Amino acid sequence: MLHITNGDSVGETLRHTGLPGAIVTWKDILHEGPTPAGLSLGQMSQLRAQFLADCAMGPYEEVLADFLSRDTTLAQFAAHREVILWFEHDLYDQLQLIQLLDWFSHQDRTTSTISLICINAFPGIAHFLGLGQLNASQLRSLYESRRPLTEGILTLGSEAWKAYCSPDPKVLETLLHKDTSTLPFLKAALLRHLEQFPALQGGLSRTERQILEVVASGVHTPLAIFRATQEQEESPFLGDTPFWFYLSGLCTGRTPFLKRADGGMFSLPPADSHDPAFREQVLALTEEGQHALVGQADWIKSKSGIDRWLGGVHLQGQEAAWRWDTKLATLVQVQGAA
């Protein structure tokens, strides 16, 4: 068998389940950075490796080598009688899953069964966040619940991945109005992605706004801010490393919305988030940040523009071409944007 799952933690637990087979971990944070349309898996891996390296998530050569090893094992899937996809319900996992479903939909699968395990709850765990919470015995118990992928699931996954990678985000929004029940967690995950577009009211993504709200409520240190914003998520998906970049972004620019209380410059952790100099930073709202929370400031205008990828959509220029109307829960095309 070949097992494919969302990261090293679950991959390591899988090794202790007693289940035979090779294990591949799909460690890409696809909700951050570019995933433009029309790329092969190899081309996407090169682009994603460069993005992750630019985000200080590893040297480019090491990240790329990891991806290429992953891709090589995937390309040899037909040597296995069964391929089992182990994923959960949040945006991080659902994007990895639809990328894989799209890839498998174009392969000759006559010699292998492709099966899926995908859950949003587990007996005895009151607040289920993901497969990483499970021990080997608990993870092993899910093995019998796997189900072979149908053509309908593969088709939906492929359509969803293409929509996610489209330069036109309305393609993705249109998908959300279709029946996606064969992938029961997909719709909520993709809606959460759309909430990362700059808000029509204020220019903040949902993550950025939640950060400002948490700081305004009296939470001031990085780890505490991270934990408090996680609690505001229906299905937490954002790891701590990309989260620090959101914090840093709000602390920089011509008119930042956050500042260090001591007047210093916010610093990212050098190697891990346990560094005391990082953990003990105290953040507070700036005057502009306070204005943002009451709708009197716009994040994009305060930064004099935007340069950000959301899936296949590249928002760049003085104004975002697309914004998320939080009141109507729909994308709005901004007139006059580049």
Short mmCIF file of C-alpha atoms in Angstrom, two decimals:
data_model
loop_
_atom_site.label_atom_id
_atom_site.label_comp_id
_atom_site.label_asym_id
_atom_site.label_seq_id
_atom_site.Cartn_x
_atom_site.Cartn_y
_atom_site.Cartn_z
CA MET A 1 0.00 0.00 0.00
CA LEU A 2 0.88 3.65 -0.39
CA HIS A 3 -0.36 6.04 2.30
CA ILE A 4 -0.56 9.79 1.58
CA THR A 5 -1.25 12.22 4.41
CA ASN A 6 -0.97 15.86 5.42
CA GLY A 7 2.37 16.11 7.22
CA ASP A 8 5.20 14.57 9.20
CA SER A 9 3.31 14.25 12.48
CA VAL A 10 0.57 12.04 11.06
CA GLY A 11 3.08 10.27 8.84
CA GLU A 12 5.15 9.31 11.89
CA THR A 13 2.07 8.04 13.73
CA LEU A 14 1.10 5.98 10.68
CA ARG A 15 4.47 4.24 10.91
CA HIS A 16 3.46 2.93 14.35
CA THR A 17 0.03 1.61 13.32
CA GLY A 18 1.33 -1.70 12.02
CA LEU A 19 -0.16 -1.00 8.60
CA PRO A 20 2.16 -2.03 5.79
CA GLY A 21 3.21 0.24 2.95
CA ALA A 22 5.12 3.37 2.01
CA ILE A 23 4.16 6.77 3.43
CA VAL A 24 4.17 10.12 1.62
CA THR A 25 3.55 13.40 3.44
CA TRP A 26 2.02 16.30 1.49
CA LYS A 27 3.53 19.21 3.38
CA ASP A 28 2.50 22.19 1.29
CA ILE A 29 0.55 25.15 2.76
CA LEU A 30 -1.45 25.64 -0.43
CA HIS A 31 -3.67 28.30 1.15
CA GLU A 32 -0.67 30.65 1.09
CA GLY A 33 1.15 31.84 -2.02
CA PRO A 34 0.76 31.12 -5.74
CA THR A 35 -0.96 28.12 -7.33
CA PRO A 36 -1.48 29.43 -10.87
CA ALA A 37 -3.49 27.49 -13.43
CA GLY A 38 -2.03 25.24 -16.10
CA LEU A 39 1.06 23.89 -14.32
CA SER A 40 2.09 20.24 -14.15
CA LEU A 41 2.74 18.76 -10.72
CA GLY A 42 6.48 19.13 -11.29
CA GLN A 43 6.16 22.77 -12.30
CA MET A 44 3.91 23.48 -9.34
CA SER A 45 6.39 21.81 -7.00
CA GLN A 46 9.21 24.05 -8.23
CA LEU A 47 7.11 27.18 -7.82
CA ARG A 48 5.84 26.15 -4.39
CA ALA A 49 9.35 25.24 -3.20
CA GLN A 50 10.54 28.73 -4.12
CA PHE A 51 7.60 30.32 -2.30
CA LEU A 52 8.19 28.28 0.87
CA ALA A 53 11.90 29.08 0.76
CA ASP A 54 11.08 32.78 0.41
CA CYS A 55 8.92 32.41 3.54
CA ALA A 56 11.90 31.03 5.47
CA MET A 57 10.35 27.56 5.65
CA GLY A 58 13.54 25.86 4.47
CA PRO A 59 16.34 26.27 1.91
CA TYR A 60 15.01 26.07 -1.65
CA GLU A 61 17.17 23.06 -2.56
CA GLU A 62 15.95 21.08 0.46
CA VAL A 63 12.28 21.93 0.00
CA LEU A 64 12.45 21.15 -3.72
CA ALA A 65 14.25 17.86 -3.09
CA ASP A 66 11.53 16.90 -0.61
CA PHE A 67 8.81 17.74 -3.12
CA LEU A 68 10.53 15.91 -5.96
CA SER A 69 10.96 12.80 -3.79
CA ARG A 70 7.27 13.02 -2.91
CA ASP A 71 6.31 13.44 -6.57
CA THR A 72 8.50 10.52 -7.67
CA THR A 73 6.87 8.18 -5.15
CA LEU A 74 3.44 9.40 -6.26
CA ALA A 75 4.27 8.76 -9.91
CA GLN A 76 5.01 5.12 -9.00
CA PHE A 77 1.61 4.61 -7.33
CA ALA A 78 0.62 1.89 -9.82
CA ALA A 79 3.15 -0.42 -8.15
CA HIS A 80 0.82 -0.50 -5.14
CA ARG A 81 -2.40 -2.45 -4.95
CA GLU A 82 -4.02 0.32 -2.94
CA VAL A 83 -3.37 4.01 -2.31
CA ILE A 84 -4.98 5.46 0.83
CA LEU A 85 -5.45 9.20 1.25
CA TRP A 86 -5.60 10.24 4.95
CA PHE A 87 -6.97 13.76 5.40
CA GLU A 88 -9.23 15.91 7.56
CA HIS A 89 -11.78 18.66 7.10
CA ASP A 90 -9.93 21.97 7.26
CA LEU A 91 -8.74 24.22 4.44
CA TYR A 92 -5.10 23.09 4.68
CA ASP A 93 -6.08 19.45 4.13
CA GLN A 94 -8.89 19.98 1.66
CA LEU A 95 -6.58 21.85 -0.71
CA GLN A 96 -3.99 19.08 -0.55
CA LEU A 97 -6.76 16.56 -1.16
CA ILE A 98 -8.17 18.27 -4.27
CA GLN A 99 -4.68 18.71 -5.69
CA LEU A 100 -4.20 14.96 -5.36
CA LEU A 101 -7.66 14.16 -6.72
CA ASP A 102 -6.97 16.30 -9.76
CA TRP A 103 -3.67 14.50 -10.34
CA PHE A 104 -5.18 11.03 -9.91
CA SER A 105 -8.09 11.91 -12.22
CA HIS A 106 -5.59 12.08 -15.10
CA GLN A 107 -3.82 8.79 -14.32
CA ASP A 108 -4.38 5.18 -15.40
CA ARG A 109 -5.81 3.67 -12.23
CA THR A 110 -6.68 0.21 -13.58
CA THR A 111 -4.18 -1.62 -11.35
CA SER A 112 -4.70 0.31 -8.10
CA THR A 113 -7.58 1.17 -5.82
CA ILE A 114 -7.50 4.76 -4.57
CA SER A 115 -9.22 5.02 -1.17
CA LEU A 116 -10.06 7.96 1.06
CA ILE A 117 -10.22 8.49 4.81
CA CYS A 118 -11.42 12.00 5.64
CA ILE A 119 -12.94 12.97 8.99
CA ASN A 120 -14.01 15.99 11.03
CA ALA A 121 -14.61 14.19 14.34
CA PHE A 122 -13.37 11.23 16.34
CA PRO A 123 -15.11 9.35 19.19
CA GLY A 124 -13.95 10.50 22.61
CA ILE A 125 -12.31 13.72 21.38
CA ALA A 126 -14.58 16.62 22.27
CA HIS A 127 -12.69 19.26 20.29
CA PHE A 128 -11.36 17.45 17.22
CA LEU A 129 -8.83 19.48 15.26
CA GLY A 130 -7.15 16.87 13.10
CA LEU A 131 -5.47 13.53 12.60
CA GLY A 132 -2.41 14.76 14.49
CA GLN A 133 -4.37 14.42 17.74
CA LEU A 134 -4.74 10.66 17.29
CA ASN A 135 -2.40 8.00 18.61
CA ALA A 136 -1.40 4.99 16.53
CA SER A 137 -4.25 2.83 17.79
CA GLN A 138 -6.85 5.52 17.07
CA LEU A 139 -5.40 6.18 13.63
CA ARG A 140 -5.32 2.47 12.86
CA SER A 141 -9.01 2.21 13.72
CA LEU A 142 -9.84 4.51 10.80
CA TYR A 143 -8.34 2.06 8.31
CA GLU A 144 -11.52 0.01 8.07
CA SER A 145 -13.56 3.14 7.30
CA ARG A 146 -11.72 3.87 4.06
CA ARG A 147 -13.83 4.02 0.91
CA PRO A 148 -12.72 3.65 -2.72
CA LEU A 149 -12.89 6.89 -4.64
CA THR A 150 -15.68 7.11 -7.19
CA GLU A 151 -15.38 8.82 -10.55
CA GLY A 152 -17.72 11.47 -9.19
CA ILE A 153 -15.37 12.31 -6.33
CA LEU A 154 -12.36 12.44 -8.64
CA THR A 155 -14.24 14.68 -11.07
CA LEU A 156 -15.37 17.04 -8.31
CA GLY A 157 -11.89 17.18 -6.82
CA SER A 158 -10.38 18.00 -10.20
CA GLU A 159 -12.99 20.67 -10.88
CA ALA A 160 -12.38 22.18 -7.44
CA TRP A 161 -8.59 22.28 -7.91
CA LYS A 162 -8.93 23.93 -11.32
CA ALA A 163 -11.34 26.47 -9.83
CA TYR A 164 -8.93 27.17 -6.96
CA CYS A 165 -6.10 27.74 -9.42
CA SER A 166 -8.16 29.88 -11.80
CA PRO A 167 -7.18 33.55 -12.14
CA ASP A 168 -10.92 34.32 -11.92
CA PRO A 169 -12.14 33.70 -8.34
CA LYS A 170 -15.76 33.77 -9.51
CA VAL A 171 -15.13 30.28 -10.94
CA LEU A 172 -14.54 29.08 -7.39
CA GLU A 173 -17.55 30.93 -6.05
CA THR A 174 -19.71 29.32 -8.76
CA LEU A 175 -18.47 25.90 -7.65
CA LEU A 176 -19.75 26.57 -4.15
CA HIS A 177 -23.30 26.81 -5.50
CA LYS A 178 -23.08 23.28 -6.92
CA ASP A 179 -23.66 19.98 -5.13
CA THR A 180 -20.33 19.15 -3.49
CA SER A 181 -21.72 16.62 -1.01
CA THR A 182 -19.49 13.80 -2.27
CA LEU A 183 -16.66 15.77 -0.61
CA PRO A 184 -18.63 16.90 2.45
CA PHE A 185 -16.02 19.26 3.91
CA LEU A 186 -15.01 20.97 0.69
CA LYS A 187 -17.59 23.76 0.57
CA ALA A 188 -16.85 25.13 4.05
CA ALA A 189 -13.11 24.96 3.42
CA LEU A 190 -13.29 26.85 0.13
CA LEU A 191 -15.61 29.44 1.65
CA ARG A 192 -12.98 29.99 4.33
CA HIS A 193 -10.45 30.57 1.55
CA LEU A 194 -12.66 33.25 -0.01
CA GLU A 195 -12.78 34.97 3.38
CA GLN A 196 -9.02 35.50 3.02
CA PHE A 197 -9.66 37.98 0.20
CA PRO A 198 -9.43 41.61 1.35
CA ALA A 199 -12.73 42.66 2.85
CA LEU A 200 -14.80 45.21 0.98
CA GLN A 201 -15.20 46.85 4.36
CA GLY A 202 -11.64 47.68 5.49
CA GLY A 203 -9.36 45.63 3.23
CA LEU A 204 -8.44 43.03 5.87
CA SER A 205 -8.56 39.28 5.37
CA ARG A 206 -10.55 37.37 7.97
CA THR A 207 -7.29 36.23 9.60
CA GLU A 208 -5.97 39.79 9.80
CA ARG A 209 -9.20 41.11 11.24
CA GLN A 210 -9.31 38.34 13.84
CA ILE A 211 -5.79 39.26 14.91
CA LEU A 212 -6.75 42.89 15.45
CA GLU A 213 -9.89 41.89 17.35
CA VAL A 214 -7.93 39.55 19.61
CA VAL A 215 -5.33 42.23 20.41
CA ALA A 216 -8.13 44.74 21.05
CA SER A 217 -9.66 42.28 23.52
CA GLY A 218 -6.51 42.31 25.65
CA VAL A 219 -4.32 39.51 24.21
CA HIS A 220 -0.86 40.89 23.46
CA THR A 221 1.90 38.26 23.01
CA PRO A 222 2.45 36.27 19.80
CA LEU A 223 1.65 32.77 21.06
CA ALA A 224 -1.41 33.97 22.97
CA ILE A 225 -2.64 35.86 19.90
CA PHE A 226 -2.16 32.73 17.79
CA ARG A 227 -4.11 30.54 20.21
CA ALA A 228 -6.92 33.07 20.59
CA THR A 229 -7.37 33.47 16.83
CA GLN A 230 -7.39 29.69 16.41
CA GLU A 231 -10.34 29.59 18.80
CA GLN A 232 -12.27 31.87 16.45
CA GLU A 233 -11.95 29.37 13.59
CA GLU A 234 -14.65 26.79 12.95
CA SER A 235 -11.91 24.54 11.51
CA PRO A 236 -8.42 25.82 12.36
CA PHE A 237 -6.09 25.47 9.39
CA LEU A 238 -3.29 27.99 9.76
CA GLY A 239 -0.02 26.81 11.27
CA ASP A 240 2.07 29.02 13.51
CA THR A 241 4.82 29.76 10.97
CA PRO A 242 2.58 31.40 8.34
CA PHE A 243 0.66 33.07 11.17
CA TRP A 244 3.80 34.95 12.27
CA PHE A 245 3.97 36.47 8.80
CA TYR A 246 0.43 37.80 9.19
CA LEU A 247 1.47 39.36 12.50
CA SER A 248 4.60 40.81 10.95
CA GLY A 249 2.65 42.21 8.02
CA LEU A 250 0.26 44.07 10.31
CA CYS A 251 3.29 45.56 12.12
CA THR A 252 4.93 46.93 8.97
CA GLY A 253 4.16 49.40 6.22
CA ARG A 254 3.67 53.14 6.03
CA THR A 255 0.84 53.06 8.57
CA PRO A 256 0.91 49.74 10.45
CA PHE A 257 -2.15 48.49 12.31
CA LEU A 258 -0.10 46.83 15.07
CA LYS A 259 3.01 47.94 16.93
CA ARG A 260 5.29 46.71 19.67
CA ALA A 261 4.39 48.37 22.93
CA ASP A 262 8.05 49.24 23.59
CA GLY A 263 8.43 50.94 20.22
CA GLY A 264 10.74 48.27 18.82
CA MET A 265 10.37 46.42 15.54
CA PHE A 266 8.41 43.15 15.59
CA SER A 267 10.81 40.23 15.07
CA LEU A 268 10.05 36.80 13.68
CA PRO A 269 11.34 33.79 15.63
CA PRO A 270 14.89 32.87 14.50
CA ALA A 271 14.35 29.09 14.46
CA ASP A 272 11.30 28.26 16.55
CA SER A 273 8.55 30.04 18.41
CA HIS A 274 10.07 29.17 21.81
CA ASP A 275 12.71 31.91 21.55
CA PRO A 276 12.13 34.20 24.59
CA ALA A 277 12.87 37.39 22.64
CA PHE A 278 10.07 36.42 20.26
CA ARG A 279 7.59 35.11 22.82
CA GLU A 280 7.84 38.11 25.12
CA GLN A 281 7.05 40.78 22.53
CA VAL A 282 3.96 42.79 23.51
CA LEU A 283 1.78 44.01 20.66
CA ALA A 284 -0.86 46.72 20.68
CA LEU A 285 -3.15 48.35 18.17
CA THR A 286 -1.98 51.55 16.53
CA GLU A 287 -4.42 54.42 16.12
CA GLU A 288 -4.90 53.31 12.52
CA GLY A 289 -5.58 49.76 13.69
CA GLN A 290 -8.24 51.05 16.06
CA HIS A 291 -9.80 52.96 13.17
CA ALA A 292 -9.77 49.78 11.08
CA LEU A 293 -11.90 47.90 13.58
CA VAL A 294 -14.65 50.51 13.34
CA GLY A 295 -14.50 50.81 9.55
CA GLN A 296 -12.59 54.08 9.38
CA ALA A 297 -9.39 52.80 7.78
CA ASP A 298 -8.56 50.56 4.83
CA TRP A 299 -5.59 48.18 5.05
CA ILE A 300 -4.81 48.19 1.33
CA LYS A 301 -4.94 51.97 1.06
CA SER A 302 -2.81 52.31 4.18
CA LYS A 303 -0.15 50.10 2.55
CA SER A 304 -0.45 51.93 -0.80
CA GLY A 305 -1.44 48.74 -2.58
CA ILE A 306 -1.31 44.95 -2.49
CA ASP A 307 0.80 42.13 -3.90
CA ARG A 308 -0.65 38.82 -2.82
CA TRP A 309 -1.61 35.46 -4.31
CA LEU A 310 -4.78 33.68 -3.22
CA GLY A 311 -4.76 30.38 -5.09
CA GLY A 312 -4.58 31.27 -8.78
CA VAL A 313 -5.61 34.89 -8.20
CA HIS A 314 -2.81 37.46 -8.09
CA LEU A 315 -3.96 40.64 -6.38
CA GLN A 316 -1.53 43.42 -7.19
CA GLY A 317 -1.47 47.16 -7.65
CA GLN A 318 -2.91 50.15 -5.85
CA GLU A 319 -6.21 48.34 -5.32
CA ALA A 320 -7.27 44.68 -5.08
CA ALA A 321 -9.22 43.61 -8.15
CA TRP A 322 -11.41 41.43 -5.93
CA ARG A 323 -12.72 41.96 -2.43
CA TRP A 324 -14.91 39.90 -0.13
CA ASP A 325 -18.19 41.46 0.92
CA THR A 326 -18.49 40.12 4.46
CA LYS A 327 -22.11 41.27 4.77
CA LEU A 328 -23.33 39.52 1.62
CA ALA A 329 -20.72 36.71 1.70
CA THR A 330 -19.78 37.19 -1.92
CA LEU A 331 -16.84 38.39 -4.03
CA VAL A 332 -17.03 41.86 -5.49
CA GLN A 333 -14.96 43.07 -8.44
CA VAL A 334 -13.51 46.47 -7.69
CA GLN A 335 -13.94 49.04 -10.42
CA GLY A 336 -10.75 50.69 -11.59
CA ALA A 337 -8.40 48.10 -10.06
CA ALA A 338 -5.46 47.00 -12.16
#
